[in-house]
Amino acid sequence: YNVARRIEEKKPPEKLNVILISVESLSAKFLSRFGEPRNITPFMDDWFQEGKLFLNFYATGTRTIRGLEAITLSIPPTPGRSIIKRPDNRNMYSLGKVFKDKGYDTAFLYGGRGYFDNMNVFFSGNGYRIVDQNDLSNKEVMFKNAWGVSDEDLYNRTIYEANQAHDSKMPFFFHIMTTSNHQPFTFPQGKIDLLPGEGGKGSGRAGGVKYTDYALGQLIKKAKNQPWFDDTVFVVVADHCAASAGKIGLPVEKYHIPLFIYSPKHIEAGEIDLLSSQIDIAPTLLALLHFSYDSFFFGKNILAPDFNEKAFIANYQKLGILNGKELLIMA
């Protein structure tokens, strides 16, 4: 039952930069592609046609640290607490380790304060540099609320960090965690048109999603003017669905999220309709880069011919295995 295996790629590796963005609470249902009628993600609706969009993709849990755990460690959800909040979680086999071993500048960038949910302890103990709200100067912050700085502020700092790495002739792997699409759904004024009935102290969920979409558009617009853009892979995925925490059962639709991988010079566009989950991101991304490595990941490359379609979904009480249209719950 040992999951250790050697991944050998026939093609030579491409040491492309990677910016992986975990977007707070970005349910698939917010996108027009998945049926949202209000046009609250105009940038993503267009942008997602220019790369690989995974249509049948699922979060493993209902909390941010569950998503970060699955993306970073490529492991199915376990009973009780996320590994990120457990003791003795240093020096684990992670996506960041693979990149760091290959000479990448590896960093975790968070819009809030990373002591929340033990994020800084976990990521710094597993080879990542930390950049969080405390590292941004007053000049870098145009807006912040209780959760952290605006997505635009975080993305601007990301571009700065990418330019620093590029100037040092180092490839970079940055894992970003956003905060703007979270209650109270506040963000810089004058950026988006609010829907009727929105405003006041908060914009409501639709406003939060619309600003999230706007900020992503600004990131890509600015990134296209940077010398590293053509050799960078952008990965966009949600940490979990909106309004999914606290559910007693495992409603499958509450775990459906988008995964999008974009690098127009290197990755062919198209839609992938294979059932998969966050634990499959790491091996899929590394396969697209043609990296050979010793793997301890539980996830598999979604694009491999022998990929076995399935997704693990869980809350703090139950673990489910989704296989086709059947969900097996292990209570």
PDB file of N, CA and C in Angstrom, residues 20 23 30 36 55 69 77 101 105 107 139 158 168 227 257-258 262 267 280 310 325:
ATOM      1  N   LEU A  20      -0.092  29.984  -8.566  1.00  0.00           N
ATOM      2  CA  LEU A  20      -1.274  29.193  -8.215  1.00  0.00           C
ATOM      3  C   LEU A  20      -2.135  30.023  -7.270  1.00  0.00           C
ATOM      4  N   VAL A  23      -8.672  30.854  -4.676  1.00  0.00           N
ATOM      5  CA  VAL A  23      -9.631  31.946  -4.538  1.00  0.00           C
ATOM      6  C   VAL A  23     -10.650  31.589  -3.460  1.00  0.00           C
ATOM      7  N   PHE A  30     -21.024  30.214  -9.660  1.00  0.00           N
ATOM      8  CA  PHE A  30     -20.949  31.657  -9.865  1.00  0.00           C
ATOM      9  C   PHE A  30     -20.559  32.022 -11.294  1.00  0.00           C
ATOM     10  N   GLU A  36     -24.709  30.507 -14.039  1.00  0.00           N
ATOM     11  CA  GLU A  36     -25.028  31.767 -13.376  1.00  0.00           C
ATOM     12  C   GLU A  36     -25.576  32.776 -14.400  1.00  0.00           C
ATOM     13  N   LEU A  55     -14.159  20.924 -15.855  1.00  0.00           N
ATOM     14  CA  LEU A  55     -15.579  21.134 -15.614  1.00  0.00           C
ATOM     15  C   LEU A  55     -16.132  20.319 -14.447  1.00  0.00           C
ATOM     16  N   GLU A  69      -4.642  22.185   2.306  1.00  0.00           N
ATOM     17  CA  GLU A  69      -4.063  20.880   2.617  1.00  0.00           C
ATOM     18  C   GLU A  69      -4.069  19.980   1.381  1.00  0.00           C
ATOM     19  N   PRO A  77      -8.960  13.998   2.345  1.00  0.00           N
ATOM     20  CA  PRO A  77      -9.293  14.516   3.675  1.00  0.00           C
ATOM     21  C   PRO A  77      -9.241  13.400   4.720  1.00  0.00           C
ATOM     22  N   ASP A 101      13.091  21.861  -4.596  1.00  0.00           N
ATOM     23  CA  ASP A 101      14.176  20.954  -4.947  1.00  0.00           C
ATOM     24  C   ASP A 101      14.678  21.178  -6.368  1.00  0.00           C
ATOM     25  N   ASP A 105      12.160  29.694  -6.445  1.00  0.00           N
ATOM     26  CA  ASP A 105      11.778  30.539  -5.320  1.00  0.00           C
ATOM     27  C   ASP A 105      10.335  30.170  -4.984  1.00  0.00           C
ATOM     28  N   ALA A 107       7.026  30.427  -2.507  1.00  0.00           N
ATOM     29  CA  ALA A 107       6.444  31.328  -1.504  1.00  0.00           C
ATOM     30  C   ALA A 107       4.944  31.116  -1.382  1.00  0.00           C
ATOM     31  N   LYS A 139       1.865  51.985   1.985  1.00  0.00           N
ATOM     32  CA  LYS A 139       1.743  52.448   0.604  1.00  0.00           C
ATOM     33  C   LYS A 139       1.198  51.353  -0.321  1.00  0.00           C
ATOM     34  N   THR A 158       2.300  40.341  -5.481  1.00  0.00           N
ATOM     35  CA  THR A 158       2.726  39.146  -6.205  1.00  0.00           C
ATOM     36  C   THR A 158       3.572  39.521  -7.417  1.00  0.00           C
ATOM     37  N   SER A 168      16.542  38.013 -10.271  1.00  0.00           N
ATOM     38  CA  SER A 168      17.565  37.138  -9.684  1.00  0.00           C
ATOM     39  C   SER A 168      17.783  35.884 -10.521  1.00  0.00           C
ATOM     40  N   PRO A 227       8.189  40.850 -17.989  1.00  0.00           N
ATOM     41  CA  PRO A 227       9.073  40.041 -18.845  1.00  0.00           C
ATOM     42  C   PRO A 227       8.929  38.538 -18.631  1.00  0.00           C
ATOM     43  N   ILE A 257     -16.289  23.069  -7.784  1.00  0.00           N
ATOM     44  CA  ILE A 257     -15.505  24.289  -7.965  1.00  0.00           C
ATOM     45  C   ILE A 257     -14.819  24.252  -9.334  1.00  0.00           C
ATOM     46  N   PRO A 258     -14.355  25.397  -9.824  1.00  0.00           N
ATOM     47  CA  PRO A 258     -13.602  25.388 -11.084  1.00  0.00           C
ATOM     48  C   PRO A 258     -12.110  25.153 -10.835  1.00  0.00           C
ATOM     49  N   TYR A 262      -3.668  28.082 -17.203  1.00  0.00           N
ATOM     50  CA  TYR A 262      -3.505  29.011 -18.326  1.00  0.00           C
ATOM     51  C   TYR A 262      -2.033  29.350 -18.550  1.00  0.00           C
ATOM     52  N   ILE A 267       0.410  25.878 -23.017  1.00  0.00           N
ATOM     53  CA  ILE A 267      -0.659  24.935 -22.684  1.00  0.00           C
ATOM     54  C   ILE A 267      -1.857  25.163 -23.595  1.00  0.00           C
ATOM     55  N   ASP A 280      -5.659  16.223  -7.032  1.00  0.00           N
ATOM     56  CA  ASP A 280      -5.079  15.909  -8.342  1.00  0.00           C
ATOM     57  C   ASP A 280      -4.368  17.094  -8.980  1.00  0.00           C
ATOM     58  N   LYS A 310     -12.428   9.975  -9.932  1.00  0.00           N
ATOM     59  CA  LYS A 310     -13.063   9.926  -8.609  1.00  0.00           C
ATOM     60  C   LYS A 310     -12.747  11.228  -7.899  1.00  0.00           C
ATOM     61  N   LYS A 325     -21.803   9.009 -10.811  1.00  0.00           N
ATOM     62  CA  LYS A 325     -22.964   9.642 -10.198  1.00  0.00           C
ATOM     63  C   LYS A 325     -23.287   9.048  -8.828  1.00  0.00           C
TER      64      LYS A 325
END
